[in-house]
Coordinates of C-alpha atoms and ligand atoms in Angstrom, one line a residue:
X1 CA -103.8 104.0 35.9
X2 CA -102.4 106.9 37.6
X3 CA -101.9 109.8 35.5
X4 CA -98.6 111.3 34.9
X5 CA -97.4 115.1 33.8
X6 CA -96.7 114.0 30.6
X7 CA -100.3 112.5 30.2
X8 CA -101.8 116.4 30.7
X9 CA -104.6 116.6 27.9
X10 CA -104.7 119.2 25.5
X11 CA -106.1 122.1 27.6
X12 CA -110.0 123.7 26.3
X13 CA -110.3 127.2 25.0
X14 CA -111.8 127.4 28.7
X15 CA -111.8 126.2 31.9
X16 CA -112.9 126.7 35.3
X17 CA -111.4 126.1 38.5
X18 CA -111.7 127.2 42.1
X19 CA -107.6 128.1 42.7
X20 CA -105.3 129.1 40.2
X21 CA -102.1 128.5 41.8
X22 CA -99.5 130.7 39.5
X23 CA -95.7 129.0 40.4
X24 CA -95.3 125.4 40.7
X25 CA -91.9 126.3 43.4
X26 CA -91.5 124.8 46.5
X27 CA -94.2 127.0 47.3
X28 CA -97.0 126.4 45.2
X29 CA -96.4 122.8 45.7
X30 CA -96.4 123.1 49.4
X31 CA -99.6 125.3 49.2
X32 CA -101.5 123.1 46.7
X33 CA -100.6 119.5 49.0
X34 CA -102.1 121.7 52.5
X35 CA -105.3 123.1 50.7
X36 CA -106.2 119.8 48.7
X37 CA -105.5 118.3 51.8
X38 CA -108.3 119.7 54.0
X39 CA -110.4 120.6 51.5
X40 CA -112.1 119.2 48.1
X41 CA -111.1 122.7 46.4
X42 CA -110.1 122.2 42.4
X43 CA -106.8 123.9 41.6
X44 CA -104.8 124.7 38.6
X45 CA -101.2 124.9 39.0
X46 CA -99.1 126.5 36.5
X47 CA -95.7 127.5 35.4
X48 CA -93.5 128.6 33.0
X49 CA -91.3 125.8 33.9
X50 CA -91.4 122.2 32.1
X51 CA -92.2 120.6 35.7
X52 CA -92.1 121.5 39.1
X53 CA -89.6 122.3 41.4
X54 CA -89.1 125.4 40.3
X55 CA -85.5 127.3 40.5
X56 CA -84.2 123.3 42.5
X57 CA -84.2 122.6 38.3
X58 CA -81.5 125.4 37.6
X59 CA -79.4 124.3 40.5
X60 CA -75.6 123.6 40.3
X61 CA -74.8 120.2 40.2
X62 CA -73.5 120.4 43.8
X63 CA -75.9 121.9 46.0
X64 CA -77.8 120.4 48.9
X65 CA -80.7 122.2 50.9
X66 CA -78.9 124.2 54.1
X67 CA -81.2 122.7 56.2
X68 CA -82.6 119.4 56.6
X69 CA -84.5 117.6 54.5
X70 CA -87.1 116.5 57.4
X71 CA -88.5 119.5 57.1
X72 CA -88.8 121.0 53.4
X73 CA -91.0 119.9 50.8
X74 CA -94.7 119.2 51.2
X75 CA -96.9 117.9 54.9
X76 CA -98.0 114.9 52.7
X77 CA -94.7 113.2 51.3
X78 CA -91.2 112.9 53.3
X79 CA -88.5 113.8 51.5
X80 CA -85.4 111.3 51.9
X81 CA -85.4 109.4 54.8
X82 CA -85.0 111.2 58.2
X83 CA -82.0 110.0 59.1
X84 CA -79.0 111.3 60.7
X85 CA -75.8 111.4 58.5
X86 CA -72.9 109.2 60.6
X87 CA -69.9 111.1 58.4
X88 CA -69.0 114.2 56.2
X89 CA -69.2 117.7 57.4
X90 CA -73.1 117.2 58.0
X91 CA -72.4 114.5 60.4
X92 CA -74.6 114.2 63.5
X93 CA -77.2 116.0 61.5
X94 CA -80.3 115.7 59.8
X95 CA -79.4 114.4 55.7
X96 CA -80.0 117.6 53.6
X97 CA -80.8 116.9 49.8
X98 CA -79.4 117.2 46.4
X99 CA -80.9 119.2 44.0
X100 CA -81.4 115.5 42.0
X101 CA -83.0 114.1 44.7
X102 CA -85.6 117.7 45.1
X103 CA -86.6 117.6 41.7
X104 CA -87.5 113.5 41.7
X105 CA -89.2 114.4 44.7
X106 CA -91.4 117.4 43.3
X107 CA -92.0 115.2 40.0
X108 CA -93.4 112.5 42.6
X109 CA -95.4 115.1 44.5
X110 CA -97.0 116.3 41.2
X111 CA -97.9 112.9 40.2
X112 CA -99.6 112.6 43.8
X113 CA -101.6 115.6 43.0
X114 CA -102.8 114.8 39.9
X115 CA -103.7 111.5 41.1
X116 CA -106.1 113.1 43.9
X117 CA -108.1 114.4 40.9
X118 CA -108.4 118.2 42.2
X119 CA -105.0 119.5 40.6
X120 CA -104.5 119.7 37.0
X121 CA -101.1 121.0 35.9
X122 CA -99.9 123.2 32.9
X123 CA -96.5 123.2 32.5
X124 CA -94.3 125.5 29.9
X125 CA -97.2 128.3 30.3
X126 CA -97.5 131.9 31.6
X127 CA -100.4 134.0 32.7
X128 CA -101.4 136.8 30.7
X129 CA -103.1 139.6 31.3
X130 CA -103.8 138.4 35.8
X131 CA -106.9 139.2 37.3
X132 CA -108.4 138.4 40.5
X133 CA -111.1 136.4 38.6
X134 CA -108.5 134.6 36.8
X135 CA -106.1 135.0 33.5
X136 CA -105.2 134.2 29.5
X137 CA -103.1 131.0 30.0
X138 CA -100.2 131.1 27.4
X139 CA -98.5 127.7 26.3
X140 CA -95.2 129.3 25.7
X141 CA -94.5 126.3 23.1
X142 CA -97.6 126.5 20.8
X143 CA -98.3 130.3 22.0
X144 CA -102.3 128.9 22.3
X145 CA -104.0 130.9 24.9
X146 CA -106.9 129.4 27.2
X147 CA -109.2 131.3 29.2
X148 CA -109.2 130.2 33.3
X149 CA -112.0 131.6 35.2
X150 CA -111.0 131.0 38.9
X151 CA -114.1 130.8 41.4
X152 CA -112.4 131.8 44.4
X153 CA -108.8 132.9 44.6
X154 CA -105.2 133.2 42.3
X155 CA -102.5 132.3 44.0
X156 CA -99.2 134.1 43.6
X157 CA -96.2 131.9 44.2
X158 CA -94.3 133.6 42.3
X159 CA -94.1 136.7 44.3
X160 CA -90.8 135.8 46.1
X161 CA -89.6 133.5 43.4
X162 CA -85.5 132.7 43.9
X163 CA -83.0 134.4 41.8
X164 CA -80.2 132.2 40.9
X165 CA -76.9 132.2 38.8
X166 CA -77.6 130.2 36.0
X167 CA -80.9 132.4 35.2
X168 CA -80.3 135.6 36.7
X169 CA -79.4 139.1 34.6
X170 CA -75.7 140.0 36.3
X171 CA -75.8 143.4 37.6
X172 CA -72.0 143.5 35.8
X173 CA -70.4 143.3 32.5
X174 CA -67.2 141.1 31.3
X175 CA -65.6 141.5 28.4
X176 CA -65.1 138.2 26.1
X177 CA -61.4 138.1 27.0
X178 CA -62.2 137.4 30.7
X179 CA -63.4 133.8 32.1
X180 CA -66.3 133.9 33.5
X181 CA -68.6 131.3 34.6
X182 CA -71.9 131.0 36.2
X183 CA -71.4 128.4 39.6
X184 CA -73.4 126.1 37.2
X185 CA -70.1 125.5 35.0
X186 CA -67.2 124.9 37.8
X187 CA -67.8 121.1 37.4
X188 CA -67.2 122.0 33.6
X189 CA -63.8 123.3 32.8
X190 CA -62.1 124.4 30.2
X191 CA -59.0 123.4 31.5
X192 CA -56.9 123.9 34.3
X193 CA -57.2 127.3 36.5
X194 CA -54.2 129.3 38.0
X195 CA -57.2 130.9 40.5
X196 CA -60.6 131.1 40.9
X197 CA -62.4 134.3 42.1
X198 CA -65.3 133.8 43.7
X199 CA -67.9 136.6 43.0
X200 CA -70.3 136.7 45.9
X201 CA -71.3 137.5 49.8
X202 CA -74.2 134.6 50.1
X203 CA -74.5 131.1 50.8
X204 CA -74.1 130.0 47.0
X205 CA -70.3 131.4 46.8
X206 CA -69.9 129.6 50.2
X207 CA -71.1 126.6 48.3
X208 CA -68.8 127.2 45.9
X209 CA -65.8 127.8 47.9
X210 CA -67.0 124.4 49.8
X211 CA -67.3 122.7 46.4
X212 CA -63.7 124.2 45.4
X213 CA -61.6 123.1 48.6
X214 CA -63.7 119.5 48.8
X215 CA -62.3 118.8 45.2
X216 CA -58.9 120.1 46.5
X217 CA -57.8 123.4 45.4
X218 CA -56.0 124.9 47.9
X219 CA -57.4 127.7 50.0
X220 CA -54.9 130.0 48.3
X221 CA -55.5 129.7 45.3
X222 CA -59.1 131.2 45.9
X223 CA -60.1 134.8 45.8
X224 CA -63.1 135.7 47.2
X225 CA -64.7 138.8 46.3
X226 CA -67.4 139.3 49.0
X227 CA -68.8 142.9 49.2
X228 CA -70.9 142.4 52.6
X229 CA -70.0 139.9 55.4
X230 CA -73.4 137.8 56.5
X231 CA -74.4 137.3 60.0
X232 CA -75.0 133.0 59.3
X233 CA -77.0 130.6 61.2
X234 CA -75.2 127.3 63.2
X235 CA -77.0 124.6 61.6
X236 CA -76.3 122.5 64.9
X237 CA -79.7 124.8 66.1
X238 CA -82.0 124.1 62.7
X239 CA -82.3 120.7 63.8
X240 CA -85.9 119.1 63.8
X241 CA -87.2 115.2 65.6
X242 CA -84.9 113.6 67.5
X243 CA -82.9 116.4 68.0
X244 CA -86.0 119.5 68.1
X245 CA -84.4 120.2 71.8
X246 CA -81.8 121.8 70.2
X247 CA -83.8 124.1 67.8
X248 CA -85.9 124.9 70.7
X249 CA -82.4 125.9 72.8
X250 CA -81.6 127.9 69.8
X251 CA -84.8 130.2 70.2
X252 CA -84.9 130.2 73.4
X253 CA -81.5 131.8 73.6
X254 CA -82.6 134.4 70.9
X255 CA -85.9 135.4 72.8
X256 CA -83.1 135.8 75.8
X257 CA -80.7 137.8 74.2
X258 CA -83.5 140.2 73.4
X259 CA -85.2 140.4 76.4
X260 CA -81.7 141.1 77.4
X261 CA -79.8 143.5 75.0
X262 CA -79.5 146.4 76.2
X263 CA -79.1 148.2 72.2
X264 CA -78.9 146.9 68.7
X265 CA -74.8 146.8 69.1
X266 CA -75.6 144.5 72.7
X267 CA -78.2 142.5 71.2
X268 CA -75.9 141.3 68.2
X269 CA -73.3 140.8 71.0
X270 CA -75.3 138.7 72.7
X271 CA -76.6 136.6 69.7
X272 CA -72.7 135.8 68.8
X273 CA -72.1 135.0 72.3
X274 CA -74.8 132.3 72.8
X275 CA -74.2 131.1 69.0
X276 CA -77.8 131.7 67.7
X277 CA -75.2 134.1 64.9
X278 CA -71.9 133.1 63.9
X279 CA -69.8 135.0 61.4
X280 CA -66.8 134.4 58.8
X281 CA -64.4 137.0 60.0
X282 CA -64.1 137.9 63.4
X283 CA -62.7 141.1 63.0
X284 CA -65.7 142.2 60.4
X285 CA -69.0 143.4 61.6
X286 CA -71.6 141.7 59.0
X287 CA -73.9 144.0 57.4
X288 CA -76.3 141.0 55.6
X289 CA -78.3 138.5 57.0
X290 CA -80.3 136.3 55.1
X291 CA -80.6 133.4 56.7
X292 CA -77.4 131.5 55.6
X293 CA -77.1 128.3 57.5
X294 CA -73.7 126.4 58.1
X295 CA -72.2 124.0 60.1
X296 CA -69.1 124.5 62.5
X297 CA -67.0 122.1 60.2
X298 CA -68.0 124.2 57.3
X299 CA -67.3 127.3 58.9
X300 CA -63.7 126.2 59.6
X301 CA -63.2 125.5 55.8
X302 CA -64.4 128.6 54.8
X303 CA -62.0 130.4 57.3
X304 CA -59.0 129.0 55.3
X305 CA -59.9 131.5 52.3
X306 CA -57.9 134.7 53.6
X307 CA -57.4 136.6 50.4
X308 CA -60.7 137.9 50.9
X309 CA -61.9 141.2 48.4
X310 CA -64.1 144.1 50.0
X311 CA -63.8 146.9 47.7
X312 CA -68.1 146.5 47.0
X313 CA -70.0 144.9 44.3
X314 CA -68.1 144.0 40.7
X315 CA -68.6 146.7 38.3
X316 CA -66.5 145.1 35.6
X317 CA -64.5 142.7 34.7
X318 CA -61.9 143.4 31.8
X319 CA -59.0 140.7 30.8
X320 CA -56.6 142.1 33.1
X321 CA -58.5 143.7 36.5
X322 CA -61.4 143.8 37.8
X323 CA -63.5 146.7 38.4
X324 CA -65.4 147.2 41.6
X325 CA -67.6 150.2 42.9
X326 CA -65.1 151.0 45.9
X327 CA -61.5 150.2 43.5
X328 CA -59.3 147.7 41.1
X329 CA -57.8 144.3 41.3
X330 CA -55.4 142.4 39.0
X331 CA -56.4 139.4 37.2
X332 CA -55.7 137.3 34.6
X333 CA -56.4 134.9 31.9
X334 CA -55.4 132.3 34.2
X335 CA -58.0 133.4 36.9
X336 CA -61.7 131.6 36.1
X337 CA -64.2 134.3 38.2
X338 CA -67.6 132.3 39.2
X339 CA -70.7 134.5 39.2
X340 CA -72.3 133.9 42.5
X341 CA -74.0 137.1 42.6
X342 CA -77.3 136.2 42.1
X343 CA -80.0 137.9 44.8
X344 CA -81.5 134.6 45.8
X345 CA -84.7 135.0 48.6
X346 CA -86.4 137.6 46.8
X347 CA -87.2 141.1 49.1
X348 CA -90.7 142.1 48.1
X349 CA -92.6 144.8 49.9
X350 CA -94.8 142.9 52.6
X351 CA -98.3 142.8 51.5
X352 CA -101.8 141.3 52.7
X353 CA -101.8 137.3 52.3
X354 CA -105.4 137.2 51.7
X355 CA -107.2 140.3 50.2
X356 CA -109.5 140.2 47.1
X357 CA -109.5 137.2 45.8
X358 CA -105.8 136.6 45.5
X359 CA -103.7 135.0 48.0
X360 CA -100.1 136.0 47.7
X361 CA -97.5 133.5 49.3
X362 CA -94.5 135.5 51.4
X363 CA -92.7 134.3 54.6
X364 CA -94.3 134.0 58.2
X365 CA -92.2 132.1 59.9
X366 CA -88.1 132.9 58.9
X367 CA -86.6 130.9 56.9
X368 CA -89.3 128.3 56.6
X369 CA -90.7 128.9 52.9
X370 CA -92.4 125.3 52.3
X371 CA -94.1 125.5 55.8
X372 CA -95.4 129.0 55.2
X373 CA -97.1 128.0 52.2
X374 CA -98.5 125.3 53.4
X375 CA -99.6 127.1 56.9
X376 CA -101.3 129.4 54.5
X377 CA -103.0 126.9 52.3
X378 CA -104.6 125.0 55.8
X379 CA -105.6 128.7 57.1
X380 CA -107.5 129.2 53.3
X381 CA -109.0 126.1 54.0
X382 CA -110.1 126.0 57.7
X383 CA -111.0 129.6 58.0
X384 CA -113.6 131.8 56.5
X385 CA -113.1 135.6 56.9
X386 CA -109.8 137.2 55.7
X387 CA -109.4 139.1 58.6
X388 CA -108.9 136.1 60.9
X389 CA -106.6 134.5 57.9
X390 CA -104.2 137.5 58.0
X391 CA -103.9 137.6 61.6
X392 CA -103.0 134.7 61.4
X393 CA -100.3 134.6 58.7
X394 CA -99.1 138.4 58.7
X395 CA -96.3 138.7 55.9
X396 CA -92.7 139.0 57.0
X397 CA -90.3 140.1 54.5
X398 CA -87.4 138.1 53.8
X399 CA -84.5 139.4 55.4
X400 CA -81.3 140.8 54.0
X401 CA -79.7 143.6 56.0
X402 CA -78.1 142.3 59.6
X403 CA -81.0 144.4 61.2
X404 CA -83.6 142.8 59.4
X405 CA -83.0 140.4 62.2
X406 CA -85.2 142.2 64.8
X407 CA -88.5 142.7 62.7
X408 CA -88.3 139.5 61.3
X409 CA -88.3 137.6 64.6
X410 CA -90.3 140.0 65.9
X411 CA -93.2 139.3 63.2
X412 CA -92.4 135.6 63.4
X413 CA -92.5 135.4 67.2
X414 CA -96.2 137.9 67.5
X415 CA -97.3 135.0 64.8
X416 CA -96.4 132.1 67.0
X417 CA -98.0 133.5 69.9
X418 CA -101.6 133.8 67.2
X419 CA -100.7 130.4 66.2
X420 CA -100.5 128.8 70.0
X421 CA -103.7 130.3 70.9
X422 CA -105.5 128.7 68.5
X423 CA -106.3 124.7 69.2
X424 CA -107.2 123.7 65.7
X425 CA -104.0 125.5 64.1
X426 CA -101.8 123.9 67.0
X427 CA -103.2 120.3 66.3
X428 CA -102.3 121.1 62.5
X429 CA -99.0 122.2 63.0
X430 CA -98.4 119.4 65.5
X431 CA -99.0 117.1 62.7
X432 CA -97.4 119.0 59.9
X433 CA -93.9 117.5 58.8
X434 CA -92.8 120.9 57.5
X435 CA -93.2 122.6 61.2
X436 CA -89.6 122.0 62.2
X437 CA -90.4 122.7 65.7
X438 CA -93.2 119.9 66.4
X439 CA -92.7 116.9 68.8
X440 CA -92.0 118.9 71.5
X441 CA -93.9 117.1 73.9
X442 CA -92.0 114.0 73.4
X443 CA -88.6 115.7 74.5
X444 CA -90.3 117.4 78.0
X445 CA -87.9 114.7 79.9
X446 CA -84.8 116.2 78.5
X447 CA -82.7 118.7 80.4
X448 CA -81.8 120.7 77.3
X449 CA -85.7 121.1 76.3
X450 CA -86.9 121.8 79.8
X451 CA -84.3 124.3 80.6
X452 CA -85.3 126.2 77.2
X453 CA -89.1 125.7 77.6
X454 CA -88.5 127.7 80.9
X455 CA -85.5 130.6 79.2
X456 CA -88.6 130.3 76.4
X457 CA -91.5 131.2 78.6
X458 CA -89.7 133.6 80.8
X459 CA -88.1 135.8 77.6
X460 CA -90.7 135.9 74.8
X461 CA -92.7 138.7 75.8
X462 CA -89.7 141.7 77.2
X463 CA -88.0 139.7 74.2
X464 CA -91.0 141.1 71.4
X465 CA -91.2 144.4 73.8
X466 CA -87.7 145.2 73.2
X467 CA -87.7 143.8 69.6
X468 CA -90.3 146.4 68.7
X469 CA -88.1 149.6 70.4
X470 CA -85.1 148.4 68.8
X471 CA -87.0 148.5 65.2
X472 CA -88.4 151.5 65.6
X473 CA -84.6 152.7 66.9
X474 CA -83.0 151.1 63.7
X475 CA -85.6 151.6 61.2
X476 CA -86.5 148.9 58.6
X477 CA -84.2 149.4 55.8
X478 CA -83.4 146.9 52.7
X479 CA -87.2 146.0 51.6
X480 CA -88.6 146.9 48.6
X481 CA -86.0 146.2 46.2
X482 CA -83.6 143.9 45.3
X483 CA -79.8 143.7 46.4
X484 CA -77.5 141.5 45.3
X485 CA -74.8 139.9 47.4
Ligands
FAD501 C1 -79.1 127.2 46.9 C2 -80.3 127.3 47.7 C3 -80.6 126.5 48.8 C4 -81.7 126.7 49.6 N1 -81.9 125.9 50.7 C5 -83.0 125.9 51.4 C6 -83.3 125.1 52.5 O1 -82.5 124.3 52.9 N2 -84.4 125.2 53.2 C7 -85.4 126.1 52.8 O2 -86.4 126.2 53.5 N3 -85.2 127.0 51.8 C8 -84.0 126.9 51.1 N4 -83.8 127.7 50.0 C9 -84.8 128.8 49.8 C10 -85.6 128.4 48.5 O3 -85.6 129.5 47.7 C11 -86.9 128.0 48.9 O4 -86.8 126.8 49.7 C12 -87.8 127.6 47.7 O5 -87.3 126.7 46.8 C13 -88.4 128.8 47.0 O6 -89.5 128.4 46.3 P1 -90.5 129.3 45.6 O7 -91.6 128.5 45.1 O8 -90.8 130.5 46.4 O9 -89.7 129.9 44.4 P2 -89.1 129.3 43.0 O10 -88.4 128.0 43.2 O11 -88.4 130.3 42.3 O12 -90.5 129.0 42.2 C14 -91.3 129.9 41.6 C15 -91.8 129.3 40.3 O13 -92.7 130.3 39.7 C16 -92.6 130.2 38.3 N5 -93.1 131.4 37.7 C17 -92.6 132.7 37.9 N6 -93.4 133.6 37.2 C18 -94.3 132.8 36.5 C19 -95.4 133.2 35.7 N7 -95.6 134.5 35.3 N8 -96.2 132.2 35.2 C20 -95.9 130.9 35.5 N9 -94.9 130.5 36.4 C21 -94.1 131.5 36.9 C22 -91.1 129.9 38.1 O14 -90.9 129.3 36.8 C23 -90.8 129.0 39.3 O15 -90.8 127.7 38.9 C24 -82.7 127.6 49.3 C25 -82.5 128.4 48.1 C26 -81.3 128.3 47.4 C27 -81.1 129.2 46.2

């Protein structure tokens, strides 16, 4: 018989293992699935959770993933069923998940795992006192502690681990007289709203704004505190499979705009212009970028909000106004305000993926955390010097300022070119279900991917050339701490 989480023996005092994989996230998961993969290497995965999944199992009821499913989760499973969606403001597009269908999905990974025999999982427990030669495992139910001696490496996949509403500590107070609800709670009222203010610059207030006109309050009726405007991404160009010629248009036309720009100012230009960055308000220069994906037909909704607040972050919020840092609004017991504020990608300084027996998961490629972990657990595998490992995955940070944009494609593009010179890394990723850009050699018939093969080819290098002297012009600001939006 297979066994199952809730079949997990009672751990030992002690026990020894070659990976201790701290975080059982989309991350750790994705990690564990590449390393156990090509190698016979006996892990330990543990969070603080009850199961896997990790911040997918505080999700509002209504969330999907912003980009497709084809290409999030782990190499060895599919999650969903790669199809295109025929209707609904994702149609024409790759199906994108529910937060229900993530979590079944990570329960049925873990079961895989623990049926290969090399992972054993403690959930409900925390690491104490982290070393690299392991750490006191706490069961944060029976407070029992056991002793995991790790052979080769801990793994930290926690390091960038997701902030969200319903578990986050709100950077502003609210007195008891004022509603306010984490997003969580919209699809629990307390009774009928005159208004809803929506507290939040990112893509989970743009969920929620989405939720709130789909269930038919009008646009009106919604306020929509946002303190930075987000340079987004056109989901049309996140596409992977069938319809990969478009993702590989999409890059193509960034590498070109770079090669191109002739400053920071031009290069944004350019990106609007060829729709690789599309924006809310045309009249607003964004300041953020995060890697916010939407489609056109969203993108039109969210356009019908116009009573839009940017007076900064909420300071307070008292029965009657609403503090921010830059002024005052009215509001009312009649107005339910929905905390969207959480940070969400976590902005860690970058730091060495592989160094002294720790390997610490972070993004490579943008945008693409399940990949990166699992690009880094084959590289642990199939590699055996760190310095050949790093080069191979060098840490990006996650984004969040709209210049951000230049050294994070920059880092991600000097990495692909590391990548495509190696022929066993290639062959991996050309396999790998998570590498949203494979099949391309099935597509080299098609107009669209020859004509971006050849913009590709003829704009990557001036386009890494100029990303590098616009960095150094605009400096790297917005990493090493956390902002909220
Ligand atoms: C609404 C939303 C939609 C998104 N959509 C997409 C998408 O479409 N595509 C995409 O690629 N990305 C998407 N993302 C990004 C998303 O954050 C990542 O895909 C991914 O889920 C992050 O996984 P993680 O493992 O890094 O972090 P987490 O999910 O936060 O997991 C970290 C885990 O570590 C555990 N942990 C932390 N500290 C400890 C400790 N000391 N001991 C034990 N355990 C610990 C936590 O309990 C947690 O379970 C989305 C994010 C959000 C919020």
């Amino acid at each position: 018989m297979r066994p199952t989480p809730s079949a997990v023996p009672k751990a030992p005092a002690q026990i020894e293992t070659d990976y201790l994989i701290v975080g059982a996230g989309a991350a750790g998961l994705a990690f564990a699935d590449a390393l156990i993969t090509a190698s016979d290497a006996d892990v330990v995965l543990v969070d603080r959770r009850h199961g896997p999944g990790g911040h997918w199992n505080d999700a509002y009821p209504f969330v999907r993933l912003h980009q497709p499913s084809a290409f999030y989760g782990v190499n060895s499973r599919v999650l969903g069923s790669d199809s295109i969606d025929g209707t609904g403001p994702n149609a024409g597009f790759y199906q994108r998940a529910t937060a229900a269908e993530i979590c079944d999905y990570y329960q049925r990974v873990l079961e895989d795992l623990l049926a290969s025999g090399q992972v054993r999982f403690f959930g409900m427990s925390y690491c104490a006192r982290r070393g690299p030669d392991g750490c006191r495992l706490m069961s944060r139910l029976t407070g029992e502690a056991t002793t995991v001696r790790v052979r080769r490496r801990v793994v930290d996949a926690r390091y960038l681990e997701t902030s969200i509403p319903m578990t986050h500590t709100r950077s502003f107070s609210a007195e008891p007289g004022a509603r306010l609800i984490p997003v969580n709670d919209l699809v629990r009222p307390a009774g009928p709203a005159s208004g809803y203010t929506v507290i939040g610059g990112g893509k989970t207030a743009m969920d929620a704004c989405l939720w709130l006109l789909g269930s038919g309050v009008p646009p009106e009726v919604i306020r929509w505190i946002r303190p930075r405007d987000a340079w987004l991404l056109d989901r049309a160009y996140q596409q992977p499979l069938d319809l990969v010629p478009w993702l590989i248009e999409g890059v193509s036309l960034c590498l070109e705009a770079a090669a191109q720009a002739e400053d920071v100012s031009d290069l944004f230009g350019r990106l609007e212009a060829c729709g690789q960055l599309v924006r809310l308000d045309p009249a607003v220069e964004p300041t953020m970028y995060r890697c916010a994906t939407v489609s056109q037909d969203e993108l039109a909704s969210l356009q019908r909000i116009e009573n839009v607040v940017r007076l900064g972050r909420v300071v307070h919020i008292a029965p009657d106004q609403i503090v921010l840092e830059d002024g005052s609004i009215p509001t009312g017991g009649g107005q339910v305000h929905v905390d969207c504020s959480a940070a969400g990608l976590r902005l860690a300084p970058a730091r060495p993926v592989f160094a002294d027996g720790r390997i610490t998961l972070q993004q490579i490629r943008t945008c693409q955390p399940a990949f990166n972990a699992a690009l880094i657990g084959y590289v642990e595998a199939s590699r055996h010097h760190d310095t050949e490992k790093n080069l191979l995955c060098p840490p990006n940070p996650y984004p969040d300022t709209a210049t951000d944009w230049i050294p994070a494609t920059c880092t991600a593009q000097r990495a692909l070119t590391a990548w495509l010179g190696d022929a066993e890394l290639s062959a991996w990723m050309e396999q790998a279900r998570l590498n949203a850009a494979r099949g391309i050699g099935a597509h080299l018939t098609d107009p669209r991917m020859k004509s971006a093969l050849a913009r590709m080819f003829a704009n990557a290098e001036p386009a890494v050339t100029k990303l590098q002297a616009f960095q150094a012009q605009a400096g790297r600001p917005g990493h090493g701490h956390q902002r909220r939006s």
